[in-house]
Short mmCIF file of C-alpha atoms and ligand atoms in Angstrom, two decimals:
data_model
loop_
_atom_site.label_atom_id
_atom_site.label_comp_id
_atom_site.label_asym_id
_atom_site.label_seq_id
_atom_site.Cartn_x
_atom_site.Cartn_y
_atom_site.Cartn_z
CA MET A 1 -1.62 10.89 33.61
CA THR A 2 0.81 13.19 32.05
CA ALA A 3 2.61 15.86 34.68
CA THR A 4 1.84 18.57 32.01
CA ARG A 5 -1.62 17.63 31.65
CA HIS A 6 -1.47 18.45 35.48
CA LEU A 7 0.21 21.06 34.62
CA PHE A 8 -1.38 22.79 32.37
CA PRO A 9 -5.00 23.51 34.47
CA ILE A 10 -2.78 24.79 37.26
CA SER A 11 -1.38 27.36 35.21
CA ILE A 12 -4.67 28.10 33.72
CA ALA A 13 -6.26 27.92 37.62
CA LEU A 14 -3.29 30.11 38.35
CA ALA A 15 -3.77 32.45 35.90
CA THR A 16 -7.25 32.98 36.79
CA MET A 17 -6.76 33.70 40.20
CA ALA A 18 -3.76 36.29 39.55
CA LEU A 19 -5.02 38.29 36.98
CA PRO A 20 -7.33 40.57 38.86
CA ALA A 21 -4.55 41.38 40.75
CA MET A 22 -2.27 42.56 37.58
CA PRO A 23 -2.96 45.86 36.48
CA GLY A 24 -3.44 45.69 32.74
CA TYR A 25 -3.93 42.33 31.54
CA GLY A 26 -6.61 40.17 31.02
CA GLN A 27 -9.29 42.82 32.32
CA GLY A 28 -11.59 40.75 29.94
CA LEU A 29 -14.11 38.51 32.26
CA PRO A 30 -13.28 35.24 33.23
CA ALA A 31 -14.65 32.33 31.07
CA ALA A 32 -17.13 31.53 33.29
CA MET A 33 -18.42 34.73 33.75
CA ARG A 34 -18.58 35.39 30.28
CA ALA A 35 -20.81 32.29 29.32
CA GLY A 36 -23.52 33.25 26.67
CA LYS A 37 -22.40 36.32 26.17
CA ALA A 38 -20.83 37.27 23.08
CA ASP A 39 -16.89 38.05 22.25
CA TYR A 40 -16.46 40.50 19.67
CA CYS A 41 -12.56 39.55 19.01
CA VAL A 42 -13.78 36.55 17.94
CA GLU A 43 -16.40 37.75 16.20
CA CYS A 44 -14.91 40.22 14.12
CA HIS A 45 -12.28 38.39 13.42
CA GLY A 46 -14.02 35.60 12.49
CA ARG A 47 -15.52 37.69 9.00
CA LEU A 48 -11.37 38.78 8.53
CA LYS A 49 -9.86 37.70 5.49
CA GLY A 50 -6.00 37.07 6.32
CA ARG A 51 -3.76 36.69 9.40
CA GLY A 52 -6.59 38.17 11.58
CA GLY A 53 -8.95 35.37 10.49
CA ILE A 54 -6.73 32.45 10.45
CA ALA A 55 -5.58 33.33 14.03
CA VAL A 56 -9.08 32.23 14.96
CA SER A 57 -9.57 29.26 12.92
CA GLU A 58 -5.67 27.76 14.61
CA TRP A 59 -7.09 29.33 17.82
CA LYS A 60 -10.17 27.35 17.59
CA LYS A 61 -8.32 24.02 17.94
CA SER A 62 -6.01 25.14 20.84
CA VAL A 63 -5.56 23.83 23.86
CA HIS A 64 -6.32 27.73 25.23
CA ALA A 65 -9.62 27.54 23.48
CA GLY A 66 -10.21 24.13 25.26
CA GLN A 67 -10.11 25.66 28.59
CA GLY A 68 -12.42 28.54 27.05
CA GLU A 69 -9.55 30.99 27.23
CA ASN A 70 -9.87 33.64 24.05
CA CYS A 71 -7.89 36.38 22.43
CA ASN A 72 -8.20 38.93 25.22
CA LEU A 73 -6.44 35.85 27.65
CA CYS A 74 -3.03 37.20 25.52
CA HIS A 75 -3.62 39.96 23.50
CA GLY A 76 -5.39 41.96 26.44
CA GLY A 77 -8.75 44.41 24.95
CA ASN A 78 -12.15 44.46 25.97
CA PRO A 79 -14.49 41.28 23.87
CA ASP A 80 -17.80 43.19 24.66
CA MET A 81 -16.96 45.72 22.62
CA ALA A 82 -18.78 45.69 18.72
CA ASP A 83 -16.34 48.06 17.29
CA LYS A 84 -12.93 47.91 16.35
CA ASN A 85 -10.72 50.91 18.41
CA ALA A 86 -13.30 50.57 21.51
CA ALA A 87 -12.08 46.50 21.50
CA HIS A 88 -8.78 47.39 20.58
CA ASP A 89 -8.64 49.40 24.09
CA ALA A 90 -5.18 50.23 24.75
CA ARG A 91 -6.15 50.68 28.53
CA LEU A 92 -7.16 47.67 28.88
CA SER A 93 -3.28 46.43 27.58
CA PHE A 94 -4.01 45.54 24.12
CA VAL A 95 -1.24 44.10 22.82
CA GLY A 96 -1.40 43.97 18.78
CA LYS A 97 1.78 42.28 17.13
CA ALA A 98 4.42 41.03 19.24
CA VAL A 99 7.56 43.10 19.20
CA LYS A 100 11.02 41.37 19.25
CA ASP A 101 10.92 39.31 22.32
CA GLY A 102 7.58 41.19 23.48
CA GLU A 103 6.07 37.05 22.89
CA VAL A 104 7.91 35.97 26.05
CA GLU A 105 6.34 38.59 27.56
CA LEU A 106 2.84 37.52 26.54
CA CYS A 107 3.23 34.44 27.07
CA GLY A 108 5.41 34.50 29.90
CA ARG A 109 4.04 36.86 32.14
CA ALA A 110 3.38 36.18 35.85
CA GLY A 111 0.16 34.13 36.25
CA CYS A 112 0.70 32.93 32.55
CA HIS A 113 3.84 31.17 32.23
CA GLY A 114 6.01 31.90 34.83
CA PRO A 115 7.55 29.43 35.65
CA ALA A 116 8.47 28.29 31.90
CA MET A 117 9.63 31.82 30.99
CA ALA A 118 12.20 31.55 33.97
CA VAL A 119 13.92 29.50 32.91
CA PHE A 120 13.79 30.62 29.38
CA ARG A 121 15.61 33.50 30.84
CA THR A 122 18.37 31.58 31.80
CA SER A 123 19.07 30.25 28.48
CA PRO A 124 21.75 31.28 25.40
CA HIS A 125 18.68 31.39 23.33
CA TYR A 126 16.95 34.40 25.26
CA GLY A 127 20.00 36.47 24.80
CA ALA A 128 19.74 35.26 20.98
CA LEU A 129 15.93 36.66 20.90
CA LYS A 130 16.67 39.71 22.42
CA LYS A 131 19.01 40.25 19.42
CA SER A 132 17.17 39.07 16.30
CA GLY A 133 13.78 38.35 18.08
CA LYS A 134 14.32 34.28 17.72
CA PRO A 135 13.97 31.32 18.82
CA GLY A 136 11.60 32.75 21.21
CA CYS A 137 8.09 30.36 22.81
CA VAL A 138 6.64 31.07 19.51
CA THR A 139 9.36 29.46 17.64
CA CYS A 140 8.84 26.22 19.15
CA HIS A 141 5.13 26.28 20.39
CA GLY A 142 3.60 28.62 17.49
CA SER A 143 1.02 31.25 18.23
CA HIS A 144 -2.76 30.23 17.95
CA ASN A 145 -2.58 26.76 17.12
CA ILE A 146 -0.95 25.76 20.53
CA GLN A 147 -1.13 22.11 21.52
CA LYS A 148 0.51 19.72 23.96
CA SER A 149 4.06 20.02 23.87
CA ARG A 150 6.23 17.54 21.36
CA VAL A 151 9.60 18.15 20.15
CA ALA A 152 8.53 16.63 16.96
CA PHE A 153 6.71 20.88 16.44
CA ILE A 154 10.48 22.06 16.13
CA LYS A 155 10.87 22.88 12.36
CA ALA A 156 14.89 22.32 11.95
CA GLU A 157 14.22 25.30 9.24
CA ASP A 158 13.65 27.64 12.61
CA CYS A 159 17.39 26.68 13.93
CA THR A 160 19.55 26.04 11.38
CA ALA A 161 19.98 30.04 10.68
CA CYS A 162 21.99 29.89 13.39
CA HIS A 163 23.28 25.66 13.85
CA PRO A 164 24.69 23.74 11.12
CA ALA A 165 22.39 21.51 10.84
CA GLY A 166 23.86 18.22 11.58
CA ASP A 167 23.71 19.59 15.23
CA VAL A 168 20.20 20.06 15.06
CA GLU A 169 19.00 17.03 13.64
CA LYS A 170 21.48 15.47 16.26
CA VAL A 171 19.69 17.63 18.96
CA LEU A 172 16.28 16.81 18.07
CA LYS A 173 16.47 13.10 17.42
CA SER A 174 17.81 12.18 20.99
CA MET A 175 15.23 14.51 22.38
CA ALA A 176 12.71 13.12 20.20
CA GLU A 177 14.51 9.79 21.86
CA ILE A 178 13.62 11.20 25.35
CA GLU A 179 10.52 11.65 24.70
CA ALA A 180 9.41 8.44 23.10
CA ASP A 181 10.69 6.83 26.41
CA ILE A 182 8.31 9.08 28.83
CA GLY A 183 5.78 7.88 26.51
CA ALA A 184 6.86 4.45 26.93
CA ILE A 185 7.21 4.88 30.43
CA GLU A 186 4.17 6.70 30.74
CA LYS A 187 1.75 3.46 29.31
CA ASN A 188 3.19 0.90 31.28
CA ALA A 189 2.98 2.66 34.50
CA ALA A 190 -1.15 3.84 33.26
CA TYR A 191 -0.66 -0.35 32.92
CA LEU A 192 0.26 -1.30 36.31
CA LEU A 193 -2.44 1.20 37.83
CA ASP A 194 -5.29 -0.78 35.75
CA LYS A 195 -4.20 -3.89 37.38
CA ASN A 196 -3.61 -1.93 41.17
CA ALA A 197 -0.50 -2.57 40.72
CA GLU A 198 2.16 -0.69 42.63
CA SER A 199 3.36 2.10 40.16
CA ARG A 200 3.08 5.50 42.24
CA ASP A 201 7.19 5.47 42.48
CA ILE A 202 7.84 5.29 38.81
CA THR A 203 5.20 8.10 38.05
CA GLU A 204 7.17 10.26 41.05
CA LYS A 205 10.45 9.69 39.67
CA LEU A 206 9.29 9.91 36.09
CA LEU A 207 8.33 13.52 37.21
CA ASP A 208 11.39 14.32 38.17
CA VAL A 209 12.35 13.08 35.08
CA LYS A 210 9.78 15.33 33.04
CA ILE A 211 11.50 18.45 35.12
CA LEU A 212 14.52 18.14 33.70
CA TYR A 213 13.56 17.03 30.25
CA HIS A 214 11.38 20.52 30.30
CA SER A 215 14.97 22.25 31.77
CA LEU A 216 16.37 20.91 29.16
CA VAL A 217 14.69 22.10 26.45
CA HIS A 218 14.44 25.36 27.51
CA VAL A 219 17.68 25.72 28.41
CA MET A 220 19.61 24.27 25.52
CA SER A 221 23.45 25.56 26.96
CA THR A 222 25.99 23.46 25.86
CA ARG A 223 25.83 22.13 29.44
CA GLU A 224 22.30 21.29 29.28
CA VAL A 225 22.57 19.41 26.34
CA GLN A 226 25.80 17.25 27.47
CA PHE A 227 25.41 16.34 31.23
CA THR A 228 21.53 16.83 31.96
CA ARG A 229 21.34 14.82 28.76
CA LYS A 230 23.06 12.16 30.13
CA GLU A 231 21.39 12.14 33.04
CA ILE A 232 17.70 11.76 32.11
CA GLU A 233 19.23 8.68 29.19
CA LEU A 234 20.52 6.96 32.64
CA LEU A 235 17.52 8.22 35.07
CA LEU A 236 15.46 6.87 31.92
CA ARG A 237 17.09 3.48 31.23
CA ASP A 238 16.86 2.55 34.57
CA LEU A 239 12.96 3.58 35.35
CA ARG A 240 12.31 1.60 31.86
CA ALA A 241 13.50 -1.95 32.86
CA GLY A 242 11.91 -1.21 36.11
CA ALA A 243 8.72 -0.63 35.06
CA GLU A 244 8.68 -3.37 31.92
CA MET A 245 9.87 -5.92 34.81
CA ARG A 246 7.07 -5.53 36.70
CA VAL A 247 4.15 -5.23 33.97
CA LEU A 248 6.41 -8.56 32.94
CA ILE A 249 5.55 -10.17 36.47
CA ALA A 250 1.93 -8.38 36.11
CA LYS A 251 0.97 -10.47 32.72
CA ARG A 252 2.49 -13.54 34.26
CA LEU A 253 -0.29 -13.26 36.97
CA ASP A 254 -2.73 -12.43 34.41
CA LEU A 255 -1.68 -15.43 33.23
CA ILE A 256 -1.46 -17.57 36.32
CA TYR A 257 -5.26 -16.23 36.99
CA PHE A 258 -6.20 -16.94 33.31
CA VAL A 259 -5.12 -20.85 33.51
CA THR A 260 -6.10 -21.39 37.02
CA ILE A 261 -9.89 -20.40 36.10
CA ALA A 262 -9.64 -22.22 33.19
CA LEU A 263 -8.50 -25.54 34.95
CA SER A 264 -11.02 -24.75 37.54
CA PHE A 265 -13.84 -24.79 34.43
CA LEU A 266 -12.56 -27.77 32.97
CA VAL A 267 -12.60 -29.56 36.64
CA VAL A 268 -16.21 -28.33 37.02
CA ILE A 269 -17.32 -29.35 33.61
CA SER A 270 -15.28 -32.95 33.79
CA PHE A 271 -17.43 -33.71 37.55
CA MET A 272 -20.80 -32.78 35.16
CA VAL A 273 -20.35 -35.33 32.50
CA PHE A 274 -19.09 -37.95 34.94
CA THR A 275 -22.44 -37.48 37.08
CA VAL A 276 -24.95 -37.15 34.06
CA ARG A 277 -23.21 -40.04 32.34
CA ALA A 278 -23.54 -42.14 35.91
CA PHE A 279 -27.28 -41.16 36.35
CA SER A 280 -28.18 -41.89 32.61
CA ARG A 281 -26.26 -45.08 33.31
CA LYS A 282 -28.06 -45.96 36.23
CA LYS A 283 -31.47 -45.51 34.64
CA GLU A 284 -30.65 -47.54 32.03
C1 HEC B 1 -15.16 45.19 14.45
C2 HEC B 1 -14.22 43.98 14.54
C3 HEC B 1 -12.70 43.77 15.29
C4 HEC B 1 -12.94 43.90 16.57
C5 HEC B 1 -14.23 44.18 17.66
C6 HEC B 1 -11.99 43.47 16.98
N1 HEC B 1 -10.89 43.32 16.20
FE1 HEC B 1 -8.80 43.27 16.53
N2 HEC B 1 -8.63 43.74 14.46
C7 HEC B 1 -9.38 43.98 13.65
C8 HEC B 1 -9.05 44.70 12.51
C9 HEC B 1 -9.70 45.15 10.88
C10 HEC B 1 -8.02 44.17 12.67
C11 HEC B 1 -6.70 44.75 10.88
C12 HEC B 1 -5.81 45.86 11.96
C13 HEC B 1 -6.12 47.00 11.89
O1 HEC B 1 -6.82 47.47 10.67
O2 HEC B 1 -5.72 47.54 13.27
C14 HEC B 1 -7.04 43.75 13.41
C15 HEC B 1 -6.09 43.63 14.18
C16 HEC B 1 -5.81 42.83 15.42
C17 HEC B 1 -4.79 42.89 15.91
C18 HEC B 1 -2.99 42.79 15.49
C19 HEC B 1 -3.10 44.31 15.35
C20 HEC B 1 -1.64 44.34 14.60
O3 HEC B 1 -0.75 45.29 15.00
O4 HEC B 1 -0.69 43.91 13.74
C21 HEC B 1 -4.89 41.82 17.41
C22 HEC B 1 -4.00 40.99 18.02
C23 HEC B 1 -6.18 41.86 17.16
N3 HEC B 1 -6.90 42.77 16.31
C24 HEC B 1 -6.90 41.48 18.43
C25 HEC B 1 -8.20 41.50 19.04
C26 HEC B 1 -8.41 41.09 20.14
C27 HEC B 1 -8.17 40.78 21.25
C28 HEC B 1 -10.15 41.86 19.71
C29 HEC B 1 -10.60 41.74 21.34
C30 HEC B 1 -10.38 42.79 22.60
C31 HEC B 1 -10.05 42.51 19.06
N4 HEC B 1 -9.54 42.52 17.96
C32 HEC B 1 -11.60 42.38 18.65
C33 HEC B 1 -10.88 44.28 13.68
C34 HEC B 1 -11.05 43.78 14.95
C1 HEC B 2 -1.81 32.07 23.67
C2 HEC B 2 -1.64 33.41 23.34
C3 HEC B 2 -2.45 33.76 22.39
C4 HEC B 2 -4.29 34.00 22.23
C5 HEC B 2 -4.94 32.86 23.17
C6 HEC B 2 -4.50 34.85 20.68
N1 HEC B 2 -2.91 35.41 20.23
FE1 HEC B 2 -3.48 36.50 19.15
N2 HEC B 2 -0.78 36.44 18.74
C7 HEC B 2 -0.48 36.10 20.38
C8 HEC B 2 1.17 35.77 19.84
C9 HEC B 2 2.76 35.49 20.72
C10 HEC B 2 1.07 36.76 18.54
C11 HEC B 2 2.95 36.92 17.85
C12 HEC B 2 2.58 35.94 16.84
C13 HEC B 2 4.49 36.16 16.41
O1 HEC B 2 4.97 37.20 16.44
O2 HEC B 2 4.85 35.38 15.26
C14 HEC B 2 -0.40 36.93 18.02
C15 HEC B 2 -0.54 37.90 16.80
C16 HEC B 2 -1.90 37.51 16.27
C17 HEC B 2 -2.02 38.75 14.92
C18 HEC B 2 -1.34 39.11 14.06
C19 HEC B 2 -0.96 38.01 13.14
C20 HEC B 2 -0.10 37.40 13.06
O3 HEC B 2 -0.82 36.21 12.98
O4 HEC B 2 1.16 37.14 13.74
C21 HEC B 2 -3.57 39.02 15.20
C22 HEC B 2 -4.35 39.52 13.75
C23 HEC B 2 -4.03 37.83 16.15
N3 HEC B 2 -2.84 37.89 16.98
C24 HEC B 2 -5.30 38.05 16.68
C25 HEC B 2 -5.94 36.58 17.55
C26 HEC B 2 -7.22 36.69 17.57
C27 HEC B 2 -8.14 37.03 16.96
C28 HEC B 2 -7.21 35.94 18.67
C29 HEC B 2 -7.79 35.12 19.26
C30 HEC B 2 -9.36 34.16 18.37
C31 HEC B 2 -5.78 35.54 19.04
N4 HEC B 2 -5.28 36.13 18.51
C32 HEC B 2 -5.41 34.97 20.48
C33 HEC B 2 -0.70 35.44 20.69
C34 HEC B 2 -2.03 34.30 21.13
C1 HEC B 3 19.05 33.19 16.32
C2 HEC B 3 20.21 32.63 16.71
C3 HEC B 3 19.83 31.04 17.16
C4 HEC B 3 18.94 30.22 16.93
C5 HEC B 3 17.24 30.48 15.59
C6 HEC B 3 18.76 29.15 17.35
N1 HEC B 3 19.65 29.09 18.34
FE1 HEC B 3 20.39 27.43 19.33
N2 HEC B 3 21.86 28.46 20.20
C7 HEC B 3 21.92 30.26 19.78
C8 HEC B 3 23.00 30.13 20.63
C9 HEC B 3 23.40 31.87 20.64
C10 HEC B 3 23.66 29.71 21.86
C11 HEC B 3 24.70 29.69 22.66
C12 HEC B 3 25.56 29.77 21.63
C13 HEC B 3 26.37 28.35 21.80
O1 HEC B 3 26.77 27.80 22.77
O2 HEC B 3 26.58 28.31 20.59
C14 HEC B 3 22.89 28.50 21.42
C15 HEC B 3 23.01 27.53 21.96
C16 HEC B 3 22.15 26.32 21.13
C17 HEC B 3 22.21 24.41 21.78
C18 HEC B 3 23.55 24.22 22.91
C19 HEC B 3 24.51 24.55 22.30
C20 HEC B 3 25.78 23.17 21.90
O3 HEC B 3 25.23 23.33 20.18
O4 HEC B 3 25.46 22.41 22.36
C21 HEC B 3 21.53 23.76 21.00
C22 HEC B 3 21.41 22.46 21.64
C23 HEC B 3 20.72 24.78 20.57
N3 HEC B 3 20.62 26.27 20.72
C24 HEC B 3 19.80 24.40 19.79
C25 HEC B 3 18.93 24.97 19.29
C26 HEC B 3 17.18 24.48 18.99
C27 HEC B 3 17.34 23.16 18.36
C28 HEC B 3 16.83 25.59 17.69
C29 HEC B 3 15.67 25.64 17.27
C30 HEC B 3 14.02 25.64 17.38
C31 HEC B 3 17.96 26.25 17.99
N4 HEC B 3 19.23 26.35 18.35
C32 HEC B 3 17.76 28.04 17.51
C33 HEC B 3 21.44 30.45 18.98
C34 HEC B 3 19.99 30.11 18.43
C1 HEC B 4 13.21 24.71 21.59
C2 HEC B 4 12.22 25.06 21.27
C3 HEC B 4 10.80 25.70 23.15
C4 HEC B 4 11.46 26.88 23.14
C5 HEC B 4 12.30 28.15 22.66
C6 HEC B 4 10.02 27.04 23.96
N1 HEC B 4 9.41 25.93 24.58
FE1 HEC B 4 7.94 25.41 25.87
N2 HEC B 4 8.61 23.25 25.12
C7 HEC B 4 8.81 22.73 24.24
C8 HEC B 4 9.37 21.78 23.67
C9 HEC B 4 9.52 20.61 23.44
C10 HEC B 4 8.50 21.21 25.52
C11 HEC B 4 7.76 20.21 25.34
C12 HEC B 4 8.52 19.20 26.89
C13 HEC B 4 8.12 19.63 28.25
O1 HEC B 4 7.60 19.56 28.83
O2 HEC B 4 9.63 20.02 28.49
C14 HEC B 4 7.70 22.44 25.71
C15 HEC B 4 6.89 22.67 26.86
C16 HEC B 4 6.28 23.60 27.29
C17 HEC B 4 5.03 24.05 28.26
C18 HEC B 4 4.71 22.55 28.83
C19 HEC B 4 3.18 22.45 28.82
C20 HEC B 4 2.52 21.59 27.37
O3 HEC B 4 2.33 21.70 26.81
O4 HEC B 4 2.93 20.42 27.76
C21 HEC B 4 5.22 24.91 28.58
C22 HEC B 4 3.82 25.61 29.92
C23 HEC B 4 5.83 25.44 28.00
N3 HEC B 4 6.34 25.13 27.72
C24 HEC B 4 5.89 26.88 27.81
C25 HEC B 4 7.40 27.96 26.57
C26 HEC B 4 7.68 29.53 27.33
C27 HEC B 4 5.87 30.10 27.72
C28 HEC B 4 8.66 29.55 26.30
C29 HEC B 4 8.89 30.76 25.91
C30 HEC B 4 9.59 31.66 27.17
C31 HEC B 4 8.85 27.92 25.66
N4 HEC B 4 8.25 27.01 25.98
C32 HEC B 4 9.71 28.14 24.53
C33 HEC B 4 9.67 23.62 23.11
C34 HEC B 4 10.60 24.94 23.46
#
């Protein structure tokens, strides 16, 4: 299990708890209470051509849809109204297209991704976003087909408007290496867990690394890229070696276990053959 997989249900749970308390946002009923009710945002937009309709087909594949969260989670409005103007209800904080850094307000408001937003606010990119409308959450995560995040989602051409292509390539490559290491360690930790071997300390240290990586990705200041990245790489090197060693030991124990069983079988079978032979000789 990855920490982010834990984070997601938690943030959804927090969102569901916090939304009723917030004036304006998410006035649509929570998914569970809506069960069985028509959602007219999805119905009407599903019939639209162009971006209004694409939003639906994209959203359907997203983690948000998987969690039973619909259009009004982000856009507000009233999904119980079949009429467009009644659905796009400004009193229920309907937000149409996000303006400039509005998308950040859409994703990063309290109850949704407030913690990621708090990190992003300290980024030089937050300043750039306010001036030029990029790079925001949507630049890297997309708007409707939102999936579990990986650096592979980032398109270099979204960065090269402001940075030399070589620099961007370097940064993205080193982030991809960090993700590959995290993945390899997670795989080994899962193996150890499966074998009932100690893996908790690995998972806990890996969570620290993931928090650092989260901050690296979302702040991306020169400082983060130079120092935090080095720190992450050092931590990962140790963790990776430790986990690999433990897996090796677990695999060796498996081998010893297997050989012991095989030998025991051999002994039992030889003994049986021996007795059968001795018995038939006696008969003769
Ligand atoms: C009966 C049809 C209908 C319903 C119901 C409906 N919409 Fe729309 N929506 C439209 C159309 C048509 C547009 C295209 C732009 C326009 O005419 O306002 C649109 C535009 C939008 C836009 C883009 C606005 C912009 O500024 O570009 C968003 C976001 C949106 N709808 C979200 C929602 C949400 C959320 C709901 C439910 C709470 C909803 N819609 C319900 C028909 C509908
Ligand atoms: C996770 C939050 C989220 C959900 C859920 C969501 N949207 Fe959006 N939507 C956004 C954001 C953010 C933008 C602005 C995209 C941009 O600025 O590039 C947007 C933009 C739009 C637009 C303007 C055209 C476009 O693609 O930029 C329409 C229309 C729209 N959404 C309709 C919908 C409908 C219909 C649903 C439900 C099926 C929905 N959205 C669900 C976040 C969301
Ligand atoms: C609208 C302009 C803009 C866009 C688009 C943009 N950045 Fe930045 N970026 C900045 C600014 C401004 C800074 C802070 C000033 C600096 O240190 O260069 C910065 C800083 C950085 C830094 C740390 C500075 C360094 O070189 O050590 C990295 C790494 C970075 N950005 C990566 C990216 C990536 C990856 C993308 C694409 C998702 C991206 N940027 C998109 C404006 C932008
Ligand atoms: C420069 C690209 C970039 C930008 C800009 C960005 N993110 Fe991310 N985000 C990532 C990457 C890569 C990950 C995966 C690594 C991690 O978990 O930190 C991620 C992870 C996340 C996660 C963890 C959940 C998951 O999908 O695994 C959340 C929540 C999140 N981002 C929210 C935001 C919000 C909200 C904003 C805007 C305020 C934002 N991000 C802006 C690249 C970005």
